[in-house]
mmCIF file of C-alpha atoms and ligand atoms in Angstrom:
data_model
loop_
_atom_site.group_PDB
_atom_site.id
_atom_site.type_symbol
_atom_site.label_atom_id
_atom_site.label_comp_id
_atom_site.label_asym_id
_atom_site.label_seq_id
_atom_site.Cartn_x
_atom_site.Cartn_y
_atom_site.Cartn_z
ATOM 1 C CA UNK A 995 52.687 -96.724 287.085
ATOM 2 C CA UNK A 996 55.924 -98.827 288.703
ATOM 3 C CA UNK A 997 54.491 -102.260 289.721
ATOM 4 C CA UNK A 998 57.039 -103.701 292.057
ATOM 5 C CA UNK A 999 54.850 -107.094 292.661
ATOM 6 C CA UNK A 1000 51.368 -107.559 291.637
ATOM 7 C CA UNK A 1001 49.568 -105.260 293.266
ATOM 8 C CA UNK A 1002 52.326 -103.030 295.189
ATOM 9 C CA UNK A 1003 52.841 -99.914 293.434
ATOM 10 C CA UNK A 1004 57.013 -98.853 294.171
ATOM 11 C CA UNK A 1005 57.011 -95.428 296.019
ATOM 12 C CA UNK A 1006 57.755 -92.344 294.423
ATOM 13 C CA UNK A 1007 61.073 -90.745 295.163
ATOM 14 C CA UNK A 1008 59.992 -87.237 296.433
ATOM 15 C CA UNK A 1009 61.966 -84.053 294.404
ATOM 16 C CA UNK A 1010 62.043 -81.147 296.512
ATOM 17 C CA UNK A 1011 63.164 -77.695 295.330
ATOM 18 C CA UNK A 1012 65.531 -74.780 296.820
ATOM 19 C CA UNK A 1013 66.094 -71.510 295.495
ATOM 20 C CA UNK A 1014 68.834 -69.992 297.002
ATOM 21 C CA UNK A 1015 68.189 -66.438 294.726
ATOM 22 C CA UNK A 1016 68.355 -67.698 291.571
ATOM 23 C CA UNK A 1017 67.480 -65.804 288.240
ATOM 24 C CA UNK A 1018 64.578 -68.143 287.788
ATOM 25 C CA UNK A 1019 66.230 -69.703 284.879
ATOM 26 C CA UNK A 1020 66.737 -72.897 286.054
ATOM 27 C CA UNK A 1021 63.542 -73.410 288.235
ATOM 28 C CA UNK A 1022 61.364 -72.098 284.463
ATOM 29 C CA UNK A 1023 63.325 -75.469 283.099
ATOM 30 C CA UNK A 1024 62.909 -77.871 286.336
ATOM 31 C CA UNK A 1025 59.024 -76.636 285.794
ATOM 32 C CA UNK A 1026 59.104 -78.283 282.248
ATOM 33 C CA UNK A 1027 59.992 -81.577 284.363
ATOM 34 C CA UNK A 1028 56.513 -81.864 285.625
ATOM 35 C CA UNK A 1029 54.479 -79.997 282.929
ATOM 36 C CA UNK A 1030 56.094 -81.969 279.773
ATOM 37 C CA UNK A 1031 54.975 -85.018 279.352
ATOM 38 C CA UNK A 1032 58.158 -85.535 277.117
ATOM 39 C CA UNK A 1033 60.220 -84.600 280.142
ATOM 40 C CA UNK A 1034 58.227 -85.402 282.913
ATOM 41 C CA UNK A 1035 60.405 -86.928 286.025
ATOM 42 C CA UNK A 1036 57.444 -89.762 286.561
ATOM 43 C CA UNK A 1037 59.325 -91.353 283.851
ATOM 44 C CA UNK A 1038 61.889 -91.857 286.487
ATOM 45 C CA UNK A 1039 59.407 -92.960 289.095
ATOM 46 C CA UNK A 1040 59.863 -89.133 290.255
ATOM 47 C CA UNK A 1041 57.545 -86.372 292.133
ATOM 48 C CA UNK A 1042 57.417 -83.379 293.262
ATOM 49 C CA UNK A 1043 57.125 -82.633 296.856
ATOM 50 C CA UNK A 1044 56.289 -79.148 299.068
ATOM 51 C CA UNK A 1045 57.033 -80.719 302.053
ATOM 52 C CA UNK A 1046 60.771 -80.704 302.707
ATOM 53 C CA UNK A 1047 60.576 -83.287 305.250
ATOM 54 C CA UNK A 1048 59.626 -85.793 302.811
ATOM 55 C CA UNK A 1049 62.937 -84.938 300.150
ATOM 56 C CA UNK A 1050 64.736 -87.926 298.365
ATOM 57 C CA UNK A 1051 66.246 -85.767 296.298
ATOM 58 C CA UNK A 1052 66.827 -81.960 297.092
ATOM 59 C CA UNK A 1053 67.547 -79.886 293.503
ATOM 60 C CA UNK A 1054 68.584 -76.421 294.660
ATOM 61 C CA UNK A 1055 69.390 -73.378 292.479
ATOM 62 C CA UNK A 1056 70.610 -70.215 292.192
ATOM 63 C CA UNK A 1057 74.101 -68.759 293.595
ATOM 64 C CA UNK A 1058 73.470 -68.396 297.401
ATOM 65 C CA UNK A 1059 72.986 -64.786 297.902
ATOM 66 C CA UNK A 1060 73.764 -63.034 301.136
ATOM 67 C CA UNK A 1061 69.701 -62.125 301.888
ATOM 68 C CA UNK A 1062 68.578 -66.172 301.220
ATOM 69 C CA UNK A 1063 71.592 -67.562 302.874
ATOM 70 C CA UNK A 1064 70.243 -68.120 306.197
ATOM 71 C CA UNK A 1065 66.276 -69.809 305.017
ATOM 72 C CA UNK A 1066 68.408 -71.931 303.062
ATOM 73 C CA UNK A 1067 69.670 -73.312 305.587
ATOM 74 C CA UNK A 1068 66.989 -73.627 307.934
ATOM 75 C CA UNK A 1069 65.108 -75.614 305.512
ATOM 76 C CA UNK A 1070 67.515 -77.593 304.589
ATOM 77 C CA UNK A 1071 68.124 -78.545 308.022
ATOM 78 C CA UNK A 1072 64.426 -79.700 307.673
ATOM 79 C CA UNK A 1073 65.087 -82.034 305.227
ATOM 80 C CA UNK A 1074 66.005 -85.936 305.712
ATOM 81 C CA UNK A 1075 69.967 -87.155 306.553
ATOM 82 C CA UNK A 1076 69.896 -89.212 303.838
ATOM 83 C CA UNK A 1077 68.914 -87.108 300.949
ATOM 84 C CA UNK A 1078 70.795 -86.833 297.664
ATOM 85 C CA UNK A 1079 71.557 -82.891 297.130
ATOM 86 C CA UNK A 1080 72.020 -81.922 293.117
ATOM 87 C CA UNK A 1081 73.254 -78.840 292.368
ATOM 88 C CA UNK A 1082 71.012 -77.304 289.308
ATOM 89 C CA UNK A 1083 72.895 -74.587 287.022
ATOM 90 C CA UNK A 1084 76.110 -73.388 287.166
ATOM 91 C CA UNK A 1085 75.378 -70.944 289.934
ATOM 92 C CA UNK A 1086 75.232 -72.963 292.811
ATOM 93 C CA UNK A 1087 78.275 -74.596 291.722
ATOM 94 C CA UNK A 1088 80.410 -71.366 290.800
ATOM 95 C CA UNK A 1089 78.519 -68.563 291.180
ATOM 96 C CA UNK A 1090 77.635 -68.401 287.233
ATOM 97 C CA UNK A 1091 77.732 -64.952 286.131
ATOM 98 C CA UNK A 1092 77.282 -63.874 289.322
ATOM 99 C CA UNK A 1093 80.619 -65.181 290.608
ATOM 100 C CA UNK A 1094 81.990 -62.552 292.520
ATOM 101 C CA UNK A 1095 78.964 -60.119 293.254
ATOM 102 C CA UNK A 1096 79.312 -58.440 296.574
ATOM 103 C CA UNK A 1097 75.640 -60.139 297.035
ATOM 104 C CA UNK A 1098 76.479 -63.710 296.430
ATOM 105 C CA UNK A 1099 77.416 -66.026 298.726
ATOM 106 C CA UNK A 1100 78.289 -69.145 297.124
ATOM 107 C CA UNK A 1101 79.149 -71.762 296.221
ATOM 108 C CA UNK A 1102 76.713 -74.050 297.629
ATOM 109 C CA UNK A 1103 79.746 -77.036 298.949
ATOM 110 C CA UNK A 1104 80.797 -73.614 301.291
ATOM 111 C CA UNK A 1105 77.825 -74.715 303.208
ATOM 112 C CA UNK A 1106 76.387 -77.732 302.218
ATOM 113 C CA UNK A 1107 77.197 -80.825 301.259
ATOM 114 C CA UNK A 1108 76.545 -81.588 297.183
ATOM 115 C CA UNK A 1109 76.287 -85.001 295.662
ATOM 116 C CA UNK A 1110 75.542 -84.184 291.477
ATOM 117 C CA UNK A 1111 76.348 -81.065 289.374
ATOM 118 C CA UNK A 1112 74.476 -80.270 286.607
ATOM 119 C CA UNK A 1113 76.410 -77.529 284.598
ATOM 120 C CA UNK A 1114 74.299 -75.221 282.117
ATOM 121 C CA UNK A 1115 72.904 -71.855 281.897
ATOM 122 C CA UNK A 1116 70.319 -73.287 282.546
ATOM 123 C CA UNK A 1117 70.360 -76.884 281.697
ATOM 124 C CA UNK A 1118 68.002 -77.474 279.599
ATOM 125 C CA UNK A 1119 65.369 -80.415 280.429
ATOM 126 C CA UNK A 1120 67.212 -83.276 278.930
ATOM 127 C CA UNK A 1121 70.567 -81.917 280.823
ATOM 128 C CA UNK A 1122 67.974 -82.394 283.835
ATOM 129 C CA UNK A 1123 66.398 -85.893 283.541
ATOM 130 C CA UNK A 1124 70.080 -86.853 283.121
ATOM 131 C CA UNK A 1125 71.142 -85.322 286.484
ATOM 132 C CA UNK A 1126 68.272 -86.137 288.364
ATOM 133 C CA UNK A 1127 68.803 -90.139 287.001
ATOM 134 C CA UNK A 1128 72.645 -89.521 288.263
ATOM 135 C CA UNK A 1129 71.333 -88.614 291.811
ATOM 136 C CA UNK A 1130 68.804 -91.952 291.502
ATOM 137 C CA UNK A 1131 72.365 -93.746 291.058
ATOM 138 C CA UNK A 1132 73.965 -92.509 294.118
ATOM 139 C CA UNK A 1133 70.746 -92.832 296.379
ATOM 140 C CA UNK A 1134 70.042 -96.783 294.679
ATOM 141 C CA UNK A 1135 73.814 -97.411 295.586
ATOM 142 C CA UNK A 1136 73.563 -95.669 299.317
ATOM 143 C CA UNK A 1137 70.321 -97.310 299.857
ATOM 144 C CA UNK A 1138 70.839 -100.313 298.681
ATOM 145 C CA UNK A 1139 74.637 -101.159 298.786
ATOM 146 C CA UNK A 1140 77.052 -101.647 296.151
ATOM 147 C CA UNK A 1141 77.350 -99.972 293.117
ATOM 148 C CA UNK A 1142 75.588 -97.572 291.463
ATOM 149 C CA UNK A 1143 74.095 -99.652 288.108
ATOM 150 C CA UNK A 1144 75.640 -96.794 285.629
ATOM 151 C CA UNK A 1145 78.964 -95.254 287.690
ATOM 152 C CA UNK A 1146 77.962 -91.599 288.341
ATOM 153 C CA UNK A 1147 79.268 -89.199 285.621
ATOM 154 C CA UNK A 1148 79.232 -92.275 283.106
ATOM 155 C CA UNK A 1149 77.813 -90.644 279.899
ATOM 156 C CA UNK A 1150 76.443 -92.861 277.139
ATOM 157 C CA UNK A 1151 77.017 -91.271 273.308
ATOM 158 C CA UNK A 1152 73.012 -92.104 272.723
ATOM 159 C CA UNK A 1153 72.604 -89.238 275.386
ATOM 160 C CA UNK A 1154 73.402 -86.685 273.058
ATOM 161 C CA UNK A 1155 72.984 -88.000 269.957
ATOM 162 C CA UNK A 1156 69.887 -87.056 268.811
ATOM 163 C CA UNK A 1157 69.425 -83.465 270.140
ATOM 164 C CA UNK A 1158 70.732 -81.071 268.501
ATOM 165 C CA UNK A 1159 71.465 -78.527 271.239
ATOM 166 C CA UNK A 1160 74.359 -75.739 272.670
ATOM 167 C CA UNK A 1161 76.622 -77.840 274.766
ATOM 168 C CA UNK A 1162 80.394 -77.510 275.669
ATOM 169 C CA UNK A 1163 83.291 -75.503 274.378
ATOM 170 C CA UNK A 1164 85.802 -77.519 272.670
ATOM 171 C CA UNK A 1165 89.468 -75.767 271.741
ATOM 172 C CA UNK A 1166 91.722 -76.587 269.385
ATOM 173 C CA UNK A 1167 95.392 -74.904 270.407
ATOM 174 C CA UNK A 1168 97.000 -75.268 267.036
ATOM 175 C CA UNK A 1169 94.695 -72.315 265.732
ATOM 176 C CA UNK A 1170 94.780 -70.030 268.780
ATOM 177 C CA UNK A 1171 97.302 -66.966 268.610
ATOM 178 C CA UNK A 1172 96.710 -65.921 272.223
ATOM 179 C CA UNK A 1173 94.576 -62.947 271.945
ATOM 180 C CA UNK A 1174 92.537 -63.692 274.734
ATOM 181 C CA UNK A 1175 89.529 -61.981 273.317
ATOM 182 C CA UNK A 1176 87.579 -64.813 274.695
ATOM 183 C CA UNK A 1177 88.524 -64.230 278.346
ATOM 184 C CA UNK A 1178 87.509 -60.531 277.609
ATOM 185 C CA UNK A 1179 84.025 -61.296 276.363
ATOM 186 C CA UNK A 1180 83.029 -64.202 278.514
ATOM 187 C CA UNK A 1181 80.931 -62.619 281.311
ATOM 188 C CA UNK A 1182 81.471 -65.365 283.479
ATOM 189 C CA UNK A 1183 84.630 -65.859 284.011
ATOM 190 C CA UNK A 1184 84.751 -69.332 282.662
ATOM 191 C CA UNK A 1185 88.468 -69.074 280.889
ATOM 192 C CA UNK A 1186 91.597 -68.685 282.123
ATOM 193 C CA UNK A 1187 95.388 -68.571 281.005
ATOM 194 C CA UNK A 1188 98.376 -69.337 282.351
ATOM 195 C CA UNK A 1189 102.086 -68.622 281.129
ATOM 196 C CA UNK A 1190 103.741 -72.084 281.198
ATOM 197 C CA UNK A 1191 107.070 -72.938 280.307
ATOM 198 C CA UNK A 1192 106.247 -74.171 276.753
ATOM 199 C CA UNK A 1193 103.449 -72.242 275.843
ATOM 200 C CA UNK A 1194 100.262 -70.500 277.096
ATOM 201 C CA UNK A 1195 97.650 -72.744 278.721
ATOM 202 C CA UNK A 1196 93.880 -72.013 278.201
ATOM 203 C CA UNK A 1197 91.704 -73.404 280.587
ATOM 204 C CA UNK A 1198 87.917 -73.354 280.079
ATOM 205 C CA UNK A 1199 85.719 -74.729 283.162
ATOM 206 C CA UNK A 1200 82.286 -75.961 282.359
ATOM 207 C CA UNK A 1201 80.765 -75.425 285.661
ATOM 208 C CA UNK A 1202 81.486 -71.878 285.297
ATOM 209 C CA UNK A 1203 80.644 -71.693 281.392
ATOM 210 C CA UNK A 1204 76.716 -70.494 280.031
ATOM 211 C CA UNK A 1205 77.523 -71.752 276.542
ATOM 212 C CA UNK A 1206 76.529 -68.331 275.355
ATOM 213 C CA UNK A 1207 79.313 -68.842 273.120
ATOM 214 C CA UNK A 1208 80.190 -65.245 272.929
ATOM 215 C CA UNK A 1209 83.914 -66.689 272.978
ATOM 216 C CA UNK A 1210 83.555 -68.765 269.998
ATOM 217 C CA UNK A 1211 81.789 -65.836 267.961
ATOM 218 C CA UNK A 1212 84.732 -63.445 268.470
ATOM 219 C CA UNK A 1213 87.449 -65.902 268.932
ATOM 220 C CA UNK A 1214 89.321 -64.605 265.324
ATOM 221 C CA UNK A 1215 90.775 -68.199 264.141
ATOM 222 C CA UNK A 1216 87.514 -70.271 265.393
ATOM 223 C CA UNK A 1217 89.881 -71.958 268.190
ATOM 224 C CA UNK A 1218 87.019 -71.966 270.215
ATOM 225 C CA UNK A 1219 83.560 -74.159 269.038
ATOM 226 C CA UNK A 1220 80.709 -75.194 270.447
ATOM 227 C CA UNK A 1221 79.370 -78.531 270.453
ATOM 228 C CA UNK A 1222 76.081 -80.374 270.820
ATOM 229 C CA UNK A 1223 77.597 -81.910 273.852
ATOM 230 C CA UNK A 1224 74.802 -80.812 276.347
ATOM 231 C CA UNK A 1225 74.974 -83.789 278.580
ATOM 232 C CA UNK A 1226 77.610 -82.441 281.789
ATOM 233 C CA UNK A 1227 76.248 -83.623 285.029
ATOM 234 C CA UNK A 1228 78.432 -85.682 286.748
ATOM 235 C CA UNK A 1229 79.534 -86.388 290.790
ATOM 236 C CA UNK A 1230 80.550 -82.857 292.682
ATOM 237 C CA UNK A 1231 83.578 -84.712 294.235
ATOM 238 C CA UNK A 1232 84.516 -83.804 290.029
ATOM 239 C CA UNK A 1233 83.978 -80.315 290.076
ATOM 240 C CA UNK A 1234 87.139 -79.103 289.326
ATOM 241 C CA UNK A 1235 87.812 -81.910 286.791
ATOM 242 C CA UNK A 1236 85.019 -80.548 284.133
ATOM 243 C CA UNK A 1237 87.431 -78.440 282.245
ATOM 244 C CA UNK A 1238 88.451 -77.971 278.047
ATOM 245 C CA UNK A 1239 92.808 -77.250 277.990
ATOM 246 C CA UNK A 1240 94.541 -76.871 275.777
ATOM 247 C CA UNK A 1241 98.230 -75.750 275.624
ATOM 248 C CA UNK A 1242 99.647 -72.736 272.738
ATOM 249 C CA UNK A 1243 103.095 -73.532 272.316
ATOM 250 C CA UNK A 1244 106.092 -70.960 272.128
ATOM 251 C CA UNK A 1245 108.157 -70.397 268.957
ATOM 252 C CA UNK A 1246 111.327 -68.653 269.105
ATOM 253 C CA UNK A 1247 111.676 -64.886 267.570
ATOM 254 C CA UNK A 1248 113.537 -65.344 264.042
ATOM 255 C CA UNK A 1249 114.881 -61.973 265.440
ATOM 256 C CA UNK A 1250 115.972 -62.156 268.670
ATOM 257 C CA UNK A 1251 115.188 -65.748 270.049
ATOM 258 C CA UNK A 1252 112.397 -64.714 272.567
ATOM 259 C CA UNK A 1253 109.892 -67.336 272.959
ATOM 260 C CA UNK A 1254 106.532 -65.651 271.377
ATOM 261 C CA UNK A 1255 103.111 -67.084 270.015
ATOM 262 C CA UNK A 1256 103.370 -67.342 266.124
ATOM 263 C CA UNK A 1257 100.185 -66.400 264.374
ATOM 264 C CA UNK A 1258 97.969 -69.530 263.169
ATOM 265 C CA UNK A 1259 98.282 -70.529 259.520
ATOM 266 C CA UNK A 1260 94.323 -70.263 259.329
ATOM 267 C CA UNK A 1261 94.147 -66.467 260.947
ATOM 268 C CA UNK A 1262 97.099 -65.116 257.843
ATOM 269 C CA UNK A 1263 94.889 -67.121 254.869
ATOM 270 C CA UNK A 1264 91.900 -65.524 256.225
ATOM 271 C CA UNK A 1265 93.412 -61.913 256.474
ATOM 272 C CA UNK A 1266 95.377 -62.317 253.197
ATOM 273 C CA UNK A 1267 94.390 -64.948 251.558
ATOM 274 C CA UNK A 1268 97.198 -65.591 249.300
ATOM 275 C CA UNK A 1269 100.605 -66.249 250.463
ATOM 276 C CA UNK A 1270 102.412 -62.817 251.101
ATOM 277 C CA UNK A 1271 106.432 -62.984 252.212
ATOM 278 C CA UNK A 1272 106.043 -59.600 254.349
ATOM 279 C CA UNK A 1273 104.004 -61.298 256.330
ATOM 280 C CA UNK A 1274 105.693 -64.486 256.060
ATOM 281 C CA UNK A 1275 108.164 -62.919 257.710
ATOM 282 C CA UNK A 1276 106.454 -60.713 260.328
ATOM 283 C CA UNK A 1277 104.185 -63.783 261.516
ATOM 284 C CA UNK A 1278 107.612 -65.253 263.106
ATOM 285 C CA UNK A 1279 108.756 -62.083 265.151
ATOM 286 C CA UNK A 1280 108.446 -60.635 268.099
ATOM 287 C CA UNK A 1281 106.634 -57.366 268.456
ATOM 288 C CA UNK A 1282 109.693 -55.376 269.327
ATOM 289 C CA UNK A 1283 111.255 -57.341 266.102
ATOM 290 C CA UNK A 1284 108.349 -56.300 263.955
ATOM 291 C CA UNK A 1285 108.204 -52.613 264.971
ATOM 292 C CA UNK A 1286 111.761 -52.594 264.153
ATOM 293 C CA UNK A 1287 111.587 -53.958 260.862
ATOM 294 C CA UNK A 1288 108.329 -52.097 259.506
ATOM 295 C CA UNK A 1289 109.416 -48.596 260.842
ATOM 296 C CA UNK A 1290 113.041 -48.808 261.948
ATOM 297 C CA UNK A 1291 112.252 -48.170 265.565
ATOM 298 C CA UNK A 1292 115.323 -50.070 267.393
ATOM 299 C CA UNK A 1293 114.146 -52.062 270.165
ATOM 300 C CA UNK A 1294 114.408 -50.862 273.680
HETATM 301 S S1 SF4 B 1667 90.847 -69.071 271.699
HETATM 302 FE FE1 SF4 B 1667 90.488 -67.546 270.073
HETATM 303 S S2 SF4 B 1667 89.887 -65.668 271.178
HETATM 304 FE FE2 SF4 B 1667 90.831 -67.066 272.687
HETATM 305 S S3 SF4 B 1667 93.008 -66.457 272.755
HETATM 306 FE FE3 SF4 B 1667 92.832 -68.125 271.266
HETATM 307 S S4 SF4 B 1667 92.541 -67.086 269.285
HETATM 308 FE FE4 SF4 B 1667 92.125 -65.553 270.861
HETATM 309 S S1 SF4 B 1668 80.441 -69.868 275.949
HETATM 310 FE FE1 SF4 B 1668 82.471 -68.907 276.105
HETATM 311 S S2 SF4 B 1668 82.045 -66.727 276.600
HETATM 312 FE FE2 SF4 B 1668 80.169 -67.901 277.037
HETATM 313 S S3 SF4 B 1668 80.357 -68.422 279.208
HETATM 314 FE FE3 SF4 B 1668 81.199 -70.164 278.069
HETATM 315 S S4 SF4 B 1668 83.397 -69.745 277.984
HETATM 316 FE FE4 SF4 B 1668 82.400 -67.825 278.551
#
């Protein structure tokens, strides 16, 4: 019980829950918020509500699809002005694995305003206490003036210390040789490169990512980890800014000069494991260079 004076219990702040046509994912882990004692939201002064007329907080997942669009937003329209609107999952944030799907029509900030993101796939119930504490910020700060106690997105290292969990993607770019096996194998559609002047970017956005880490188990050099780092919520007005880069740089040809991706030291011990000067001396050509060197074929 939160005793604001003797005798004057502090009201609740009422959770209330949209799906917009999710898998069911995330609502199985926002259930574990009020049937785990360990995770329960009262521990943040927090209950559910059915009535969406009575909403502090409105925690709505799934991607949007086409067919819920529309009792979405009726009932949202039934909820209060000043509600704080968190964004549960990747889907209603980027469309998750479903970004794209002909049946989808998200993301949520197309049609409503969001306040919190809570990235995962789904976030598990620590991921959600977190987020739902973030929105308790931003609705202390708008109710009360001033700032929120803990600035939105701040993360304290205590967070994830002690859970040992499936969190972010980290990348190192000194052992990636630009295969982009991980963009082929990640389902949805979380990486991305780009040819810059110096090298090859990688971009990896979290509020697309399901830490499935299919990337990391076929990335071929281990340029691609995943970390315990499960705590991600943070303000939507970041969205964009949740992202792991990393930049592969070019090396010229010892042919011909053309700028080209060298293969990683770690990648040629693994294959070969002791040093061997044919490939010592492949690893810093082109592939028209190679092919001419290992069978003669003169470059076109
Ligand atoms: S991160 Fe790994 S899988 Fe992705 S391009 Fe680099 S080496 Fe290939
Ligand atoms: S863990 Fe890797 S493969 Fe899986 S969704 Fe995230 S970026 Fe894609």
């Amino acid at each position: 019980m939160h005793i604001q004076a003797e005798g004057t219990a502090i009201k609740p702040v009422r959770l209330f829950r949209i799906n917009t046509g999710s898998c069911n994912g995330c609502d199985v882990e926002l259930a574990v918020t009020s049937a785990v004692t360990e995770f329960d939201v009262e521990q943040l002064n927090c209950r559910y509500t059915e009535s969406a007329h009575e909403a502090d907080i409105v925690l709505v997942t799934g991607p949007l699809t086409v067919r819920a669009r529309e009792e979405v937003l009726r009932l949202y329209a039934e909820t209060p002005r000043e509600k704080v609107t968190v964004a549960v999952g990747v889907c209603p944030v980027s469309g998750g694995v479903f970004r794209g799907s002909y049946a989808v029509d998200g993301p949520l900030e197309r049609y409503l305003p969001v306040d919190v993101n809570i990235p995962g796939c789904p976030p598990r119930p620590q991921a959600l206490l977190a987020g739902i504490r973030e929105a308790l910020e931003i609705r202390h700060a708008r109710h009360e003036g001033g700032e929120p106690k803990r600035a939105p997105g701040d993360r304290k290292q205590s967070d994830t210390d002690n859970f040992p969990a499936r969190g972010r993607l980290s990348f190192d770019a000194g052992a990636c040789v630009d295969c982009r096996m991980c963009r082929h194998v990640c389902a949805a559609g979380a990486i991305r490169f780009e040819e810059g002047e110096n090298g090859v970017r990688l971009t990896l956005w979290h509020n697309s990512c399901v830490f499935c880490g299919l990337c990391s188990y076929y990335c071929p050099t281990g340029a691609l980890s995943v970390t315990g780092d499960w705590r991600l919520d943070h303000p939507a007005a970041h969205t964009f800014r949740q992202v792991e880069r990393g930049e592969v740089p070019y090396a010229p040809c010892a042919g011909c000069g053309e700028p080209i991706i060298p293969a990683a030291p770690q990648l040629l011990h693994d294959a070969f494991r002791r040093p061997n000067p044919d490939i010592e001396r492949l690893k810093s050509l082109c592939p028209a260079c190679r092919q001419q060197m290992s069978i003669g074929v003169p470059r076109r």
